[in-house]
Short mmCIF file of C-alpha atoms and ligand atoms in Angstrom, two decimals:
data_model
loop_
_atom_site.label_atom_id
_atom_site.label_comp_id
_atom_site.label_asym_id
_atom_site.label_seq_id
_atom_site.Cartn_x
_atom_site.Cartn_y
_atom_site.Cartn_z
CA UNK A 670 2.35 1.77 -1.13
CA UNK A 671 0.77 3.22 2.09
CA UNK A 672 -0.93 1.44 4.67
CA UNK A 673 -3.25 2.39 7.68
CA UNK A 674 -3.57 0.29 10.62
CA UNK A 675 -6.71 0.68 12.61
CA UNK A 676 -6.32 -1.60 15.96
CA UNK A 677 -6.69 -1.03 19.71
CA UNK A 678 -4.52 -2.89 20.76
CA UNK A 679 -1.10 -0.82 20.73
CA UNK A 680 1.11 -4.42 20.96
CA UNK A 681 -0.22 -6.14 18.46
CA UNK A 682 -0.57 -2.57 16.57
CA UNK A 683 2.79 -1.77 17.01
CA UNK A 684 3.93 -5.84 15.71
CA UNK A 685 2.03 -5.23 12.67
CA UNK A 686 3.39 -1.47 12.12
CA UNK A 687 6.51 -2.52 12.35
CA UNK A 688 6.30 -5.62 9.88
CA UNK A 689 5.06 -3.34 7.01
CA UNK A 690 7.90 -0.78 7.68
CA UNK A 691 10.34 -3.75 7.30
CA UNK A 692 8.42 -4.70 4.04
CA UNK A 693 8.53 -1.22 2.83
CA UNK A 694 4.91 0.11 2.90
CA UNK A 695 4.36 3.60 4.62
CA UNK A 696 2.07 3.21 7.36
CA UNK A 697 -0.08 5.24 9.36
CA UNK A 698 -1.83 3.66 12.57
CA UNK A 699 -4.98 4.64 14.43
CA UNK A 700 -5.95 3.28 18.01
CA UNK A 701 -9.66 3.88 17.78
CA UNK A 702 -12.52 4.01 15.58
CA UNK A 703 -13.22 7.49 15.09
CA UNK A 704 -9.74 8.62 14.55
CA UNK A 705 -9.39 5.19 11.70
CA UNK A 706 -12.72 6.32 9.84
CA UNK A 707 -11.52 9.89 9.81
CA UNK A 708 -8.23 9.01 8.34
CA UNK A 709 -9.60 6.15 5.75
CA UNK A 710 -12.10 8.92 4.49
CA UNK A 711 -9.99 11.56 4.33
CA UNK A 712 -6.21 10.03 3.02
CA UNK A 713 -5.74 7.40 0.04
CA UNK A 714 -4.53 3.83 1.14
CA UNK A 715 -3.66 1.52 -0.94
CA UNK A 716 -5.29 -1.03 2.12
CA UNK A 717 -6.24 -1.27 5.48
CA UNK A 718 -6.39 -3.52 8.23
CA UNK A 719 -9.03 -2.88 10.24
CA UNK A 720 -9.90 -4.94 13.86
CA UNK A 721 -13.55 -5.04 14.15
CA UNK A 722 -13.73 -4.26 17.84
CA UNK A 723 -12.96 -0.82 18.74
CA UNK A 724 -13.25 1.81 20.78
CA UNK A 725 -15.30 5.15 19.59
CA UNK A 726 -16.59 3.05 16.76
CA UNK A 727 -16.46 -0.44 16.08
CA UNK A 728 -14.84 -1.72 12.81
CA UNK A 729 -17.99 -2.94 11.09
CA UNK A 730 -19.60 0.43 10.88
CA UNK A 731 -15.93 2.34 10.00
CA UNK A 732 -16.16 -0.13 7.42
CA UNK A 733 -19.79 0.39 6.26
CA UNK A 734 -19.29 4.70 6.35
CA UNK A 735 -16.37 4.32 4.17
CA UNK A 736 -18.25 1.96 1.97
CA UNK A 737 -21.30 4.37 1.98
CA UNK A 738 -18.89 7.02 0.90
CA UNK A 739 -17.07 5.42 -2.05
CA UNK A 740 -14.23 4.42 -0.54
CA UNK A 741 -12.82 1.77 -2.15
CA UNK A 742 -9.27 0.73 -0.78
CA UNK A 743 -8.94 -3.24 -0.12
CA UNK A 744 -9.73 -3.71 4.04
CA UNK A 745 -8.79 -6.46 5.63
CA UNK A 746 -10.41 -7.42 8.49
CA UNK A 747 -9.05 -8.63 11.78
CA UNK A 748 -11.32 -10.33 13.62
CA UNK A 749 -11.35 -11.70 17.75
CA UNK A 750 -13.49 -14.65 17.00
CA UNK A 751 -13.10 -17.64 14.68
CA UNK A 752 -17.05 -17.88 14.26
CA UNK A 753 -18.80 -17.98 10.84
CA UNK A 754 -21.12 -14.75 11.70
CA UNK A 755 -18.34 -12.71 12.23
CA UNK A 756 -16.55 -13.44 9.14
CA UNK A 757 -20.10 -12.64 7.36
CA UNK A 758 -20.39 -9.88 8.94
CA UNK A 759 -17.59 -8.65 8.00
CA UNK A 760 -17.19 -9.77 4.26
CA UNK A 761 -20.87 -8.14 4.40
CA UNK A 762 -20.04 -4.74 5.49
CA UNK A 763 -17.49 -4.82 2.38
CA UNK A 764 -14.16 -5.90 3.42
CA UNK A 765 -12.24 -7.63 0.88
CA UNK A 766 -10.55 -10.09 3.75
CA UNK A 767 -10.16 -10.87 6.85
CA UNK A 768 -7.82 -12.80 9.26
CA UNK A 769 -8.89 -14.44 12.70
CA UNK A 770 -6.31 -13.57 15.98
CA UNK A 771 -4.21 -14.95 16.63
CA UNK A 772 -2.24 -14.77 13.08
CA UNK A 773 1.28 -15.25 11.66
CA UNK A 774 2.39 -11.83 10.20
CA UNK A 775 3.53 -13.52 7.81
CA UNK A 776 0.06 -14.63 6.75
CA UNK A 777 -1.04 -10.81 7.19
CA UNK A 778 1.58 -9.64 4.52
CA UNK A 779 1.06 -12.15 2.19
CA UNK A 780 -2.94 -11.28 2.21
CA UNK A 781 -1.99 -7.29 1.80
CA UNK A 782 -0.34 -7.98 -1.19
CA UNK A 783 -2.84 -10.31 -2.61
CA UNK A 784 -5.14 -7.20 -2.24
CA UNK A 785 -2.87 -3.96 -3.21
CA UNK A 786 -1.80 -6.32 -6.34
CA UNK A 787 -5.67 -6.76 -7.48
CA UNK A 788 -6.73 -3.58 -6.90
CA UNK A 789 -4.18 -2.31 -8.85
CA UNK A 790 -4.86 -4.91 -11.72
CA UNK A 791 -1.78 -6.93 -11.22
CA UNK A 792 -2.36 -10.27 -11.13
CA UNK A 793 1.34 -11.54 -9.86
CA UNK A 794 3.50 -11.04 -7.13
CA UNK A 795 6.47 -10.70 -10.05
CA UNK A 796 5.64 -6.93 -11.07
CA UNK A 797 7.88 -6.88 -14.53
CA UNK A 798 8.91 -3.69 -16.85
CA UNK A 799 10.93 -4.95 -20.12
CA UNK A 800 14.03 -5.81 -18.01
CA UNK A 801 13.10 -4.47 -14.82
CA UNK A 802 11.69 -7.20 -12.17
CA UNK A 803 9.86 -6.18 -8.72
CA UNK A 804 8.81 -9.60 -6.45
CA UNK A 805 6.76 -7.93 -4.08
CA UNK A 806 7.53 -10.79 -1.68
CA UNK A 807 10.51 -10.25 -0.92
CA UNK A 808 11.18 -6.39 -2.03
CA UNK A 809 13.89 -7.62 -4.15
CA UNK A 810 14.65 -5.27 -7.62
CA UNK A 811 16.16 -6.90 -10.31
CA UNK A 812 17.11 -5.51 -14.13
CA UNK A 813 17.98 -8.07 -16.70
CA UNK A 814 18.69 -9.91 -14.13
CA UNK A 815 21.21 -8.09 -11.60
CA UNK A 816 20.20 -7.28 -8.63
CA UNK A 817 19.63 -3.67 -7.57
CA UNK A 818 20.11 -1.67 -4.55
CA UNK A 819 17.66 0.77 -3.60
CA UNK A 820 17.07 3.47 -0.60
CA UNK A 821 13.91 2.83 1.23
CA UNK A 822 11.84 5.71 -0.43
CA UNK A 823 13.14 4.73 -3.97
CA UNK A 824 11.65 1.64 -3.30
CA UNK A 825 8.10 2.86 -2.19
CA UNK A 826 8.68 5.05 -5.52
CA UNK A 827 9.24 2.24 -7.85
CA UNK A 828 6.97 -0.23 -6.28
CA UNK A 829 3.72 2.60 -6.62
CA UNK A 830 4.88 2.74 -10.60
CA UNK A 831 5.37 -0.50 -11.04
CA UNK A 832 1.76 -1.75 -9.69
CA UNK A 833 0.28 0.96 -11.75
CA UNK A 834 2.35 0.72 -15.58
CA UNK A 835 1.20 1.96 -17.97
CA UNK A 836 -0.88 5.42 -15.96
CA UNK A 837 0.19 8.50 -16.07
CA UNK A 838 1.15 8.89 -12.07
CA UNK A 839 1.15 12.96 -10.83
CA UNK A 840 3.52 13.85 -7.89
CA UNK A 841 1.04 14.76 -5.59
CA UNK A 842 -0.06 10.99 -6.09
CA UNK A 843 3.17 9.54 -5.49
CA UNK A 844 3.70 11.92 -2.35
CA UNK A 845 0.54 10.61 -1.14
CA UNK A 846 1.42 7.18 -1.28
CA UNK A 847 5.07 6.84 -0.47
CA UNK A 848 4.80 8.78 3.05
CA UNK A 849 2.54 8.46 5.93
CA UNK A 850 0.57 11.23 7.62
CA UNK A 851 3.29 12.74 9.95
CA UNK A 852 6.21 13.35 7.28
CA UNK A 853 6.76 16.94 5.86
CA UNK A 854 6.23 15.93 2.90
CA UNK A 855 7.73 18.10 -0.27
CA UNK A 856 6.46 17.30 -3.81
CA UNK A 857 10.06 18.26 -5.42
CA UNK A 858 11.68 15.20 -3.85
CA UNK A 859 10.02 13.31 -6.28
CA UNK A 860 11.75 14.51 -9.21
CA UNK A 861 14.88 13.96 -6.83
CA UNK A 862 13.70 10.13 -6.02
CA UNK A 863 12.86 9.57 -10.10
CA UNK A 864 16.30 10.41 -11.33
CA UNK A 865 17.96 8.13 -8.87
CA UNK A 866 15.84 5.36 -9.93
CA UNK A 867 16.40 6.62 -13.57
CA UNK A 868 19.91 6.11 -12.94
CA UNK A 869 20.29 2.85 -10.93
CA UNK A 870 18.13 0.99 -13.10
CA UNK A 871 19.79 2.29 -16.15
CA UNK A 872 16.42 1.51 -18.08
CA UNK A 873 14.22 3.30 -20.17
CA UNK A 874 11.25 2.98 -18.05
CA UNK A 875 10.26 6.09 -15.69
CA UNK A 876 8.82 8.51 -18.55
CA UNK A 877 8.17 12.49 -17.84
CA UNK A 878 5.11 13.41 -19.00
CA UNK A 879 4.98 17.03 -18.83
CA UNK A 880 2.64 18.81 -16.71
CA UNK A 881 1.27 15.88 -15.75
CA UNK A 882 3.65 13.37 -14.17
CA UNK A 883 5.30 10.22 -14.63
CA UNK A 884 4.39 7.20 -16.70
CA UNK A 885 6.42 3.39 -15.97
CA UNK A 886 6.29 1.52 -19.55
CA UNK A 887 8.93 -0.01 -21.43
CA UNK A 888 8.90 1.00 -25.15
CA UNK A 889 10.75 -1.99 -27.33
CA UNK A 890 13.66 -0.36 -29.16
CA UNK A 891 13.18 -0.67 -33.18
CA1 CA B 1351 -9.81 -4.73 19.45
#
């Protein structure tokens, strides 16, 4: 799952950047307005969190242009003031949440996943696939039970095809949401990435679909 930041302040930028590495998202971050409406229009994100005052171009009208232009990832917005018009304002302009500064980053993460799970059509943090278990909480993986180690980037993998069973998933979509802008980023790791996972989780789950992808769906053994 990739995230972009959009805040001007690098600090609290930086805080929140670093959080979602720790919780395994890939994140991009922009320090001004222009520069976050450029990259929300032009890269897919499975959210944002977007401050409403900014420089170049303040948050409500990034938020409104990407709106305008059918861009539909989940925003969050971060907003200065705990007043009633802002939070209007904001929910107005089409952002799916927002969170009033000072916050717990806790609080943050919690909301993010609240809105990558329902825009993917996942309704609980437990993401399950026959006898594979994802808690998006806590980034633990789990088959049948046991506990399972993975490497960063296998978990981005897994988590991307686990909020989206059942859809046939291409490579280039799966490159584009497992790294952030600045990696050199090389479609054939994928394959790479999907037989590790194949082989750690020792389940029938990851399906090749020829030409087209991968599929995550657990087919019950006659
Ligand atoms: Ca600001």
């Amino acid at each position: 799952m990739r995230v972009l930041i959009v805040e001007d302040d690098k600090t609290l930028a930086g805080q929140i950047e670093k959080s979602l590495l720790e919780a395994g998202y890939a994140v991009d971050v922009a320090y001004d307005g222009e520069d976050g409406h450029f990259l929300g229009d032009t890269e897919p994100y499975d959210a944002v969190v977007l401050d409403l005052g900014l420089p170049s171009m303040d948050g409500q009208t990034v938020l409104k242009q990407w709106r305008t232009n059918d861009r539909k990832m989940p925003v969050l917005v971060l907003t200065a003031r705990d007043t009633w018009t802002d939070k209007v304002e904001g929910l107005d302009a089409g952002a799916d949440d927002y969170l009033t500064k000072p916050f717990i980053v806790e609080e943050l993460l919690a909301r993010l996943r609240a809105l990558i799970r329902r825009a993917a059509g996942q309704t609980t943090p437990k993401l399950e696939c026959g006898p594979v278990m994802l808690d998006t909480r806590n980034g633990r993986v789990s088959v049948g039970g046991t506990p399972i180690k993975l490497t960063a980037q296998e978990f981005k993998l897994l988590s991307y095809l686990m909020h989206h069973e059942g859809k046939v998933i291409s490579r280039t979509e799966l490159t584009e949401h497992i790294y952030d802008q600045d990696f050199d980023r090389d479609s054939n790791t994928i394959e790479v990435f999907v037989n590790r996972i194949r082989k750690k989780l020792n389940a029938d789950i990851v399906h090749t679909i020829r030409g087209l992808g991968y599929r995550l769906e657990w087919i019950e053994q006659a």
